[in-house]
Coordinates of C-alpha atoms in Angstrom, one line a residue:
T1 CA 0.1 0.1 -0.1
N2 CA 1.6 3.4 -0.8
M3 CA 1.2 5.5 2.1
S4 CA 3.3 8.3 0.4
N5 CA 2.3 12.5 1.4
T6 CA 2.7 14.5 -2.6
L7 CA 0.2 17.5 -0.8
D8 CA 1.3 20.5 -2.5
N9 CA 2.9 19.3 -5.6
C10 CA 2.8 22.0 -8.9
Q11 CA 2.8 18.9 -11.2
A12 CA 1.6 15.2 -10.5
A13 CA 3.8 13.2 -8.8
Q14 CA 5.5 10.0 -10.9
Y15 CA 6.0 6.4 -9.4
R16 CA 8.7 3.7 -10.2
W17 CA 8.9 0.5 -8.4
R18 CA 11.6 -2.4 -7.9
V19 CA 12.4 -4.9 -6.9
N20 CA 15.9 -6.1 -5.8
F21 CA 16.3 -9.9 -5.3
L22 CA 18.9 -10.2 -1.9
G23 CA 18.5 -14.2 -2.2
A24 CA 17.2 -17.2 0.0
E25 CA 18.0 -20.4 1.8
C26 CA 16.4 -23.3 -0.4
H27 CA 17.8 -22.6 -3.5
S28 CA 20.8 -20.4 -5.6
D29 CA 18.3 -19.8 -8.4
A30 CA 17.4 -16.0 -9.2
G31 CA 14.0 -14.1 -7.4
V32 CA 10.6 -14.3 -9.0
F33 CA 8.2 -11.9 -9.5
E34 CA 5.9 -10.6 -11.2
Y35 CA 2.6 -7.3 -11.0
I36 CA -0.5 -8.4 -11.5
S37 CA -4.3 -7.4 -11.0
N38 CA -3.5 -5.1 -14.1
T39 CA -0.7 -2.8 -12.4
D40 CA 3.1 -2.3 -12.8
S41 CA 6.1 -0.9 -12.1
M42 CA 4.3 3.0 -12.5
S43 CA 1.2 2.3 -10.1
L44 CA 0.1 4.1 -7.9
D45 CA -0.4 0.9 -6.1
P46 CA 0.9 -2.0 -7.7
A47 CA 0.4 -5.7 -6.4
F48 CA 3.0 -7.8 -6.8
R49 CA 3.3 -12.3 -6.7
F50 CA 6.6 -13.8 -6.0
T51 CA 6.6 -17.0 -6.8
R52 CA 10.4 -18.0 -5.6
S53 CA 11.0 -17.5 -1.9
G54 CA 13.2 -15.7 -0.7
V55 CA 14.6 -12.0 0.6
Y56 CA 13.2 -9.1 -1.8
E57 CA 14.2 -5.3 -1.7
V58 CA 10.9 -3.3 -2.7
T59 CA 12.1 0.1 -3.6
L60 CA 9.5 3.3 -4.1
V61 CA 10.9 6.0 -5.9
V62 CA 8.1 9.0 -6.1
T63 CA 9.6 12.0 -8.2
N64 CA 8.1 15.5 -8.2
D65 CA 9.1 19.3 -9.0
C66 CA 11.2 19.3 -5.6
G67 CA 12.9 15.8 -6.6
D68 CA 13.0 12.7 -5.6
S69 CA 11.8 10.7 -2.7
E70 CA 13.0 6.3 -1.4
Y71 CA 11.6 4.4 0.2
T72 CA 12.6 0.3 1.0
E73 CA 10.7 -2.3 2.6
T74 CA 11.7 -6.2 2.9
V75 CA 9.5 -8.8 1.8
T76 CA 10.8 -12.5 2.9
V77 CA 8.2 -14.8 0.7
G78 CA 8.9 -18.3 2.7
E79 CA 8.3 -22.2 0.8
L80 CA 8.0 -25.3 2.7
P81 CA 11.0 -26.1 4.6
Q82 CA 13.4 -28.8 3.9
V83 CA 14.9 -32.0 5.7
E84 CA 17.0 -34.8 5.1
L85 CA 17.7 -37.6 7.6
D86 CA 21.3 -38.8 7.5
P87 CA 22.1 -42.0 6.3
I88 CA 21.5 -45.1 9.0
A89 CA 23.4 -48.0 8.3
D90 CA 22.2 -52.2 9.0
F91 CA 23.4 -53.3 12.4
C92 CA 23.8 -57.0 13.8
D93 CA 21.4 -58.0 16.6
V94 CA 20.3 -54.5 17.9
A95 CA 20.6 -51.1 16.4
S96 CA 21.0 -48.4 19.7
F97 CA 21.9 -45.0 18.3
I98 CA 20.9 -41.3 17.5
P99 CA 19.6 -40.0 14.4
T100 CA 20.5 -36.9 12.9
F101 CA 19.5 -34.7 10.1
N102 CA 19.9 -31.6 8.6
A103 CA 16.5 -29.0 7.4
I104 CA 16.5 -25.8 5.9
N105 CA 14.2 -23.3 7.5
C106 CA 13.5 -21.8 3.6
E107 CA 12.6 -18.3 5.4
L108 CA 10.2 -19.0 8.0
P109 CA 11.0 -20.7 11.2
I110 CA 10.3 -24.6 11.4
D111 CA 7.6 -25.2 14.1
A112 CA 7.0 -28.7 15.0
Y113 CA 9.4 -31.8 14.6
L114 CA 7.6 -35.0 14.7
W115 CA 9.5 -38.4 14.8
D116 CA 7.9 -41.5 13.7
F117 CA 9.8 -44.6 15.3
A118 CA 7.2 -47.1 14.4
T119 CA 8.6 -50.4 15.9
S120 CA 11.2 -49.0 18.3
N121 CA 12.3 -51.1 21.5
N122 CA 11.1 -50.2 25.0
M123 CA 11.0 -46.1 24.0
P124 CA 7.9 -44.0 22.7
T125 CA 6.7 -44.2 19.1
S126 CA 7.2 -40.9 18.4
S127 CA 8.7 -37.6 19.5
N128 CA 8.2 -34.3 19.2
D129 CA 12.1 -33.0 20.0
A130 CA 14.3 -31.7 17.2
N131 CA 16.8 -34.2 19.3
P132 CA 15.3 -37.1 19.9
G133 CA 18.1 -38.6 21.8
T134 CA 19.0 -42.0 22.3
I135 CA 17.1 -44.9 20.0
N136 CA 17.3 -48.5 20.1
Y137 CA 15.6 -51.6 17.6
G138 CA 15.6 -55.6 17.6
V139 CA 16.4 -57.7 14.8
G140 CA 14.3 -56.5 11.5
T141 CA 13.9 -54.0 8.9
H142 CA 12.6 -50.5 10.2
I143 CA 11.9 -47.3 9.1
I144 CA 12.3 -43.1 11.2
E145 CA 10.3 -41.2 9.8
L146 CA 10.9 -37.1 10.5
S147 CA 8.6 -34.1 9.2
V148 CA 8.6 -30.8 10.2
T149 CA 6.9 -27.9 9.7
N150 CA 6.8 -24.0 9.1
L151 CA 3.9 -21.8 8.3
C152 CA 3.3 -22.9 4.4
G153 CA 3.5 -26.2 5.6
T154 CA 5.3 -29.6 6.3
T155 CA 7.7 -32.1 4.5
T156 CA 9.1 -35.3 5.3
D157 CA 11.9 -37.3 5.1
A158 CA 12.3 -41.3 5.7
N159 CA 14.9 -43.7 6.0
T160 CA 14.7 -47.3 6.1
F161 CA 17.3 -50.2 7.3
V162 CA 18.1 -53.3 8.9
V163 CA 19.1 -55.0 12.3
L164 CA 20.1 -58.5 11.0
Q165 CA 20.3 -61.5 13.6
G166 CA 24.0 -62.7 13.4
P167 CA 24.8 -66.1 13.0
G168 CA 24.3 -69.0 15.6
V169 CA 26.5 -71.9 14.6
D170 CA 24.8 -75.6 15.1
L171 CA 26.7 -77.6 12.4
N172 CA 27.5 -81.0 12.4
L173 CA 29.5 -83.7 10.2
S174 CA 27.6 -87.1 9.4
K175 CA 30.6 -89.0 10.4
D176 CA 34.3 -88.2 12.2
F177 CA 36.4 -91.1 10.2
V178 CA 36.1 -92.2 6.8
C179 CA 37.3 -94.5 3.9
L180 CA 38.7 -93.7 0.5
G181 CA 36.2 -93.3 -1.9
D182 CA 33.3 -92.2 1.2
T183 CA 31.6 -88.9 1.3
I184 CA 30.8 -86.3 4.3
S185 CA 27.7 -84.3 4.3
V186 CA 26.5 -81.9 6.6
T187 CA 23.5 -81.2 9.2
N188 CA 23.7 -77.3 9.3
N189 CA 20.8 -76.0 12.2
S190 CA 22.7 -72.8 12.2
T191 CA 20.5 -69.8 12.9
G192 CA 20.9 -65.9 11.8
D193 CA 19.6 -63.4 8.4
N194 CA 21.3 -63.7 5.2
L195 CA 24.1 -66.0 6.0
S196 CA 27.1 -66.6 3.5
Y197 CA 29.2 -69.3 3.7
F198 CA 33.0 -70.3 3.0
W199 CA 34.2 -74.1 3.3
S200 CA 37.6 -75.8 3.3
V201 CA 39.7 -78.7 4.3
E202 CA 43.8 -79.3 5.0
P203 CA 45.0 -81.0 3.2
N204 CA 43.1 -79.7 0.1
D205 CA 43.3 -83.3 -2.0
V206 CA 39.3 -83.1 -0.4
T207 CA 36.4 -82.7 -3.0
I208 CA 33.7 -79.9 -1.8
S209 CA 30.7 -80.2 -4.2
N210 CA 30.2 -76.6 -3.6
P211 CA 32.4 -74.7 -0.9
T212 CA 29.6 -71.9 -0.4
D213 CA 26.8 -74.5 0.3
S214 CA 25.0 -74.3 3.2
M215 CA 25.4 -78.1 3.7
P216 CA 27.9 -79.4 1.3
I217 CA 29.5 -83.2 0.4
F218 CA 32.8 -83.6 1.3
D219 CA 34.2 -86.2 -1.3
F220 CA 37.6 -88.4 -0.5
T221 CA 37.5 -90.2 -3.2
N222 CA 41.2 -88.5 -4.2
A223 CA 41.9 -87.9 -0.4
G224 CA 45.5 -89.3 1.1
I225 CA 45.5 -91.4 4.7
G226 CA 46.1 -89.4 7.3
D227 CA 43.9 -86.1 9.4
Y228 CA 41.6 -83.7 8.1
Q229 CA 40.2 -81.0 9.0
I230 CA 36.9 -79.0 7.4
F231 CA 37.0 -75.6 8.0
V232 CA 33.6 -73.3 7.8
S233 CA 33.6 -69.4 7.9
I234 CA 29.9 -68.0 8.2
G235 CA 28.6 -64.5 8.4
N236 CA 26.2 -62.1 6.8
A237 CA 27.0 -58.5 5.5
V238 CA 27.0 -57.0 9.2
C239 CA 27.5 -59.0 11.7
D240 CA 31.4 -60.7 12.3
T241 CA 31.7 -63.5 10.6
I242 CA 32.6 -66.6 13.1
D243 CA 35.4 -69.5 11.9
Q244 CA 35.3 -73.2 13.1
A245 CA 36.7 -76.0 12.2

């Protein structure tokens, strides 16, 4: 609204409006605005539409036969806040950590935080604190969500992570004495998530049906006479590998 005092003019006052974009928190683009409602930069009472967030300087220059008078005000244009949860690594057996995030206000203060911890263990499933502290999870696939709100609305980000069960080894060989040409099989009652195996034999003249199988067959057709040891490494992508002979 133009409240300029132009009383006692000897000639009609002229109005010139200009808009200067000062920058934004949420983007590096130029500011964007337009005159609307059939107004322009020479109107007495122009109307503006700002279509890009940021801080703008709006300046009015009033000119009459006595000279120029200038007045400037700052206009802040906000948008939805931006939020990004930091990556969460997968865990073995139990997860205990403090979730972290990056948020940008986008010119307007963040009014509210809402964490959704879904199936977390031994703690509330949600929090309104920006920094909720340590949270705990058991084995399974879990999702954490964070919603942040400012005057323009709410933005939500989510992360999914996995807590894998570590290997619990329970293996038995079909026999502990063989003759040349015999085979040994494995009974495997081990527990754990996404387990991988690698079997080997010393001396190494025993044929293994598949060294990465959970229950391979060991063929002693070409073996020598003497003592042999069968080794196995069991693990997954997160938990420590267990070596057993």
